[in-house]
Amino acid sequence: MAGLTNADCDGRALLGRSTEDLLHRLQERESFGERVQAAEDFLLPFAINARARTLMMRTAAHMINKKGTVAINDLARSIGLSLRQYERRFADEVGMSPKLFSRVTRFQTALDTKRVEPMRSWLSIAHEFGYLDQTHMVRDFRSLSGTVPGQILVQSGDLQPWSVTAPMKVVAL
C-alpha cells in the first residue's frame, strides 16, 4: 500500500484490463457522486478478496471509528509497540503516518458531519472533533485540502458523506 501513496501509475498494471471498463462506466455517469458510486462498485470485489486485515489495518479502522480523535501514543501502547515501531509499521502498511491518517480521518468526518447537518455551526463541529477552536480547524482544512471548509462543500458538489452514514465495523484490537 505504501508504494502506491501519491504515486501515478497505470491502472491496468494493478487491476488488469478491467480498468478500461471502469473508465467507460465513469464516463457514462453525470454527477461526481455517481462516479464515486461506480468506482466503489468496481473496487468492492477487489476489497472483498484482499488479504486478511493486518494489525495496522485494524488500527487504521479503529481510528476511523473514533473519527480521528485517537491518541497515537495510547494506540501504540495498546498493541504492545513503542511509538516509533508503530509509526514505522503503520507507514509501511498504510502508506502514511498514523498522525496524518488520523488528521485526514478527522477532517473527512468533520466535513461529512457538516454535509449531514448543514445548519450546524463550524464551531460546534470543531469542538466535537477535538480541534482547539475553529481557527485550528480551518488551518487543518487548508493544510489538507488547500481551501477553507465552506469552499470544500461547494467544490465537492453532490458527493455524499461516507464517514457519517457508513461507519466501519472493527474487530477488537
Tab-separated table of C-alpha atoms in Angstrom:
chain	number	residue	atom	x	y	z
A	1	MET	CA	0.000	0.000	0.000
A	2	ALA	CA	2.791	2.422	0.897
A	3	GLY	CA	4.221	2.023	-2.605
A	4	LEU	CA	1.028	3.457	-4.093
A	5	THR	CA	0.709	6.522	-1.868
A	6	ASN	CA	0.939	9.680	-4.003
A	7	ALA	CA	2.028	7.563	-6.969
A	8	ASP	CA	0.894	7.944	-10.561
A	9	CYS	CA	0.530	4.522	-12.143
A	10	ASP	CA	-1.347	2.783	-14.922
A	11	GLY	CA	-4.468	1.116	-13.524
A	12	ARG	CA	-4.023	-1.836	-15.883
A	13	ALA	CA	-0.751	-2.695	-14.120
A	14	LEU	CA	-2.626	-3.007	-10.825
A	15	LEU	CA	-6.083	-4.264	-11.761
A	16	GLY	CA	-5.737	-5.591	-15.293
A	17	ARG	CA	-7.760	-4.732	-18.374
A	18	SER	CA	-10.932	-4.329	-16.332
A	19	THR	CA	-9.848	-0.763	-15.610
A	20	GLU	CA	-10.924	0.108	-19.152
A	21	ASP	CA	-14.434	-0.994	-18.196
A	22	LEU	CA	-14.237	1.252	-15.137
A	23	LEU	CA	-13.175	4.229	-17.250
A	24	HIS	CA	-16.123	3.611	-19.565
A	25	ARG	CA	-18.524	3.438	-16.587
A	26	LEU	CA	-17.125	6.659	-15.148
A	27	GLN	CA	-17.561	8.490	-18.450
A	28	GLU	CA	-21.219	7.438	-18.578
A	29	ARG	CA	-22.005	8.940	-15.160
A	30	GLU	CA	-23.181	12.532	-14.992
A	31	SER	CA	-22.504	13.552	-11.409
A	32	PHE	CA	-19.468	13.222	-9.204
A	33	GLY	CA	-21.478	11.198	-6.691
A	34	GLU	CA	-22.489	8.709	-9.414
A	35	ARG	CA	-18.831	8.388	-10.425
A	36	VAL	CA	-17.788	7.688	-6.847
A	37	GLN	CA	-20.502	5.014	-6.598
A	38	ALA	CA	-19.355	3.421	-9.878
A	39	ALA	CA	-15.757	3.349	-8.626
A	40	GLU	CA	-16.847	1.798	-5.326
A	41	ASP	CA	-18.917	-0.836	-7.139
A	42	PHE	CA	-15.895	-1.667	-9.297
A	43	LEU	CA	-13.404	-1.836	-6.413
A	44	LEU	CA	-15.557	-3.704	-3.874
A	45	PRO	CA	-14.858	-7.208	-5.272
A	46	PHE	CA	-11.121	-6.497	-5.043
A	47	ALA	CA	-11.500	-5.423	-1.413
A	48	ILE	CA	-13.556	-8.496	-0.531
A	49	ASN	CA	-10.866	-10.770	-1.945
A	50	ALA	CA	-7.978	-8.846	-0.374
A	51	ARG	CA	-5.721	-10.496	2.158
A	52	ALA	CA	-6.806	-10.582	5.769
A	53	ARG	CA	-6.522	-7.346	7.674
A	54	THR	CA	-3.248	-6.820	9.425
A	55	LEU	CA	-2.914	-5.331	12.865
A	56	MET	CA	-2.005	-1.976	11.301
A	57	MET	CA	-5.106	-2.042	9.103
A	58	ARG	CA	-7.214	-2.792	12.172
A	59	THR	CA	-5.697	0.172	13.998
A	60	ALA	CA	-6.476	2.341	10.962
A	61	ALA	CA	-10.083	1.127	11.093
A	62	HIS	CA	-10.118	1.903	14.818
A	63	MET	CA	-9.017	5.479	14.032
A	64	ILE	CA	-11.865	5.776	11.540
A	65	ASN	CA	-14.380	4.549	14.113
A	66	LYS	CA	-13.042	7.086	16.606
A	67	LYS	CA	-13.372	9.803	13.936
A	68	GLY	CA	-9.664	10.568	14.022
A	69	THR	CA	-9.745	11.604	17.664
A	70	VAL	CA	-7.311	8.980	18.911
A	71	ALA	CA	-4.090	9.448	20.869
A	72	ILE	CA	-1.450	7.722	18.733
A	73	ASN	CA	0.742	7.024	21.798
A	74	ASP	CA	-2.130	5.227	23.520
A	75	LEU	CA	-2.950	3.230	20.398
A	76	ALA	CA	0.677	2.095	20.005
A	77	ARG	CA	0.849	1.120	23.672
A	78	SER	CA	-2.450	-0.804	23.439
A	79	ILE	CA	-0.969	-3.134	20.812
A	80	GLY	CA	2.359	-3.553	22.585
A	81	LEU	CA	4.555	-1.428	20.332
A	82	SER	CA	6.694	1.595	21.013
A	83	LEU	CA	5.528	4.774	19.313
A	84	ARG	CA	8.447	4.641	16.873
A	85	GLN	CA	7.805	0.973	15.960
A	86	TYR	CA	4.123	1.674	15.475
A	87	GLU	CA	4.729	4.727	13.278
A	88	ARG	CA	7.181	2.807	11.091
A	89	ARG	CA	4.948	-0.261	10.659
A	90	PHE	CA	1.827	1.831	10.080
A	91	ALA	CA	3.526	3.948	7.395
A	92	ASP	CA	4.887	0.814	5.693
A	93	GLU	CA	1.478	-0.857	5.522
A	94	VAL	CA	-0.964	2.044	5.190
A	95	GLY	CA	1.146	4.465	3.188
A	96	MET	CA	1.169	7.449	5.532
A	97	SER	CA	1.985	8.169	9.143
A	98	PRO	CA	-0.652	7.363	11.771
A	99	LYS	CA	-0.772	11.049	12.715
A	100	LEU	CA	-1.559	12.097	9.129
A	101	PHE	CA	-4.107	9.276	8.778
A	102	SER	CA	-5.800	10.460	11.970
A	103	ARG	CA	-5.816	14.084	10.730
A	104	VAL	CA	-7.321	13.081	7.377
A	105	THR	CA	-9.947	10.962	9.143
A	106	ARG	CA	-10.897	13.810	11.488
A	107	PHE	CA	-11.019	16.223	8.527
A	108	GLN	CA	-13.246	13.880	6.486
A	109	THR	CA	-15.598	13.160	9.372
A	110	ALA	CA	-15.950	16.847	10.261
A	111	LEU	CA	-16.717	17.650	6.620
A	112	ASP	CA	-19.237	14.820	6.350
A	113	THR	CA	-20.921	15.941	9.571
A	114	LYS	CA	-21.472	19.393	8.054
A	115	ARG	CA	-22.972	17.777	4.938
A	116	VAL	CA	-25.419	15.786	7.063
A	117	GLU	CA	-26.183	18.716	9.398
A	118	PRO	CA	-25.869	21.845	7.217
A	119	MET	CA	-27.375	24.154	9.853
A	120	ARG	CA	-24.821	23.142	12.453
A	121	SER	CA	-22.069	25.687	13.095
A	122	TRP	CA	-18.479	25.011	12.137
A	123	LEU	CA	-17.518	25.973	15.705
A	124	SER	CA	-19.686	23.176	17.116
A	125	ILE	CA	-18.156	20.706	14.664
A	126	ALA	CA	-14.641	21.903	15.534
A	127	HIS	CA	-15.259	21.245	19.216
A	128	GLU	CA	-16.834	17.828	18.622
A	129	PHE	CA	-13.819	16.610	16.685
A	130	GLY	CA	-11.190	17.826	19.111
A	131	TYR	CA	-9.964	20.956	17.379
A	132	LEU	CA	-8.830	23.596	19.874
A	133	ASP	CA	-11.021	26.169	18.150
A	134	GLN	CA	-12.488	26.991	14.747
A	135	THR	CA	-9.265	28.684	13.619
A	136	HIS	CA	-7.320	25.481	14.309
A	137	MET	CA	-9.858	23.510	12.248
A	138	VAL	CA	-9.687	25.992	9.349
A	139	ARG	CA	-5.876	25.801	9.401
A	140	ASP	CA	-6.042	21.996	9.299
A	141	PHE	CA	-8.593	22.039	6.453
A	142	ARG	CA	-6.442	24.462	4.469
A	143	SER	CA	-3.342	22.334	5.072
A	144	LEU	CA	-5.054	19.132	3.910
A	145	SER	CA	-7.220	20.462	1.083
A	146	GLY	CA	-5.806	23.813	0.053
A	147	THR	CA	-9.011	25.651	0.902
A	148	VAL	CA	-11.385	26.546	3.734
A	149	PRO	CA	-14.229	24.289	4.993
A	150	GLY	CA	-17.158	26.077	3.327
A	151	GLN	CA	-15.408	26.167	-0.041
A	152	ILE	CA	-14.782	22.416	0.050
A	153	LEU	CA	-18.525	21.817	0.306
A	154	VAL	CA	-19.106	23.957	-2.779
A	155	GLN	CA	-16.314	22.248	-4.737
A	156	SER	CA	-17.398	18.700	-3.878
A	157	GLY	CA	-20.939	19.257	-5.150
A	158	ASP	CA	-23.185	16.218	-4.791
A	159	LEU	CA	-20.626	13.980	-3.097
A	160	GLN	CA	-22.340	12.079	-0.312
A	161	PRO	CA	-20.774	11.682	3.123
A	162	TRP	CA	-19.349	8.248	3.835
A	163	SER	CA	-17.814	8.540	7.280
A	164	VAL	CA	-21.057	9.550	8.997
A	165	THR	CA	-23.511	7.373	7.101
A	166	ALA	CA	-21.483	4.159	6.770
A	167	PRO	CA	-19.394	3.568	9.882
A	168	MET	CA	-16.809	0.829	9.664
A	169	LYS	CA	-17.130	-2.192	11.922
A	170	VAL	CA	-13.880	-3.170	13.610
A	171	VAL	CA	-12.903	-6.353	15.343
A	172	ALA	CA	-11.266	-5.622	18.691
A	173	LEU	CA	-7.610	-4.728	18.600
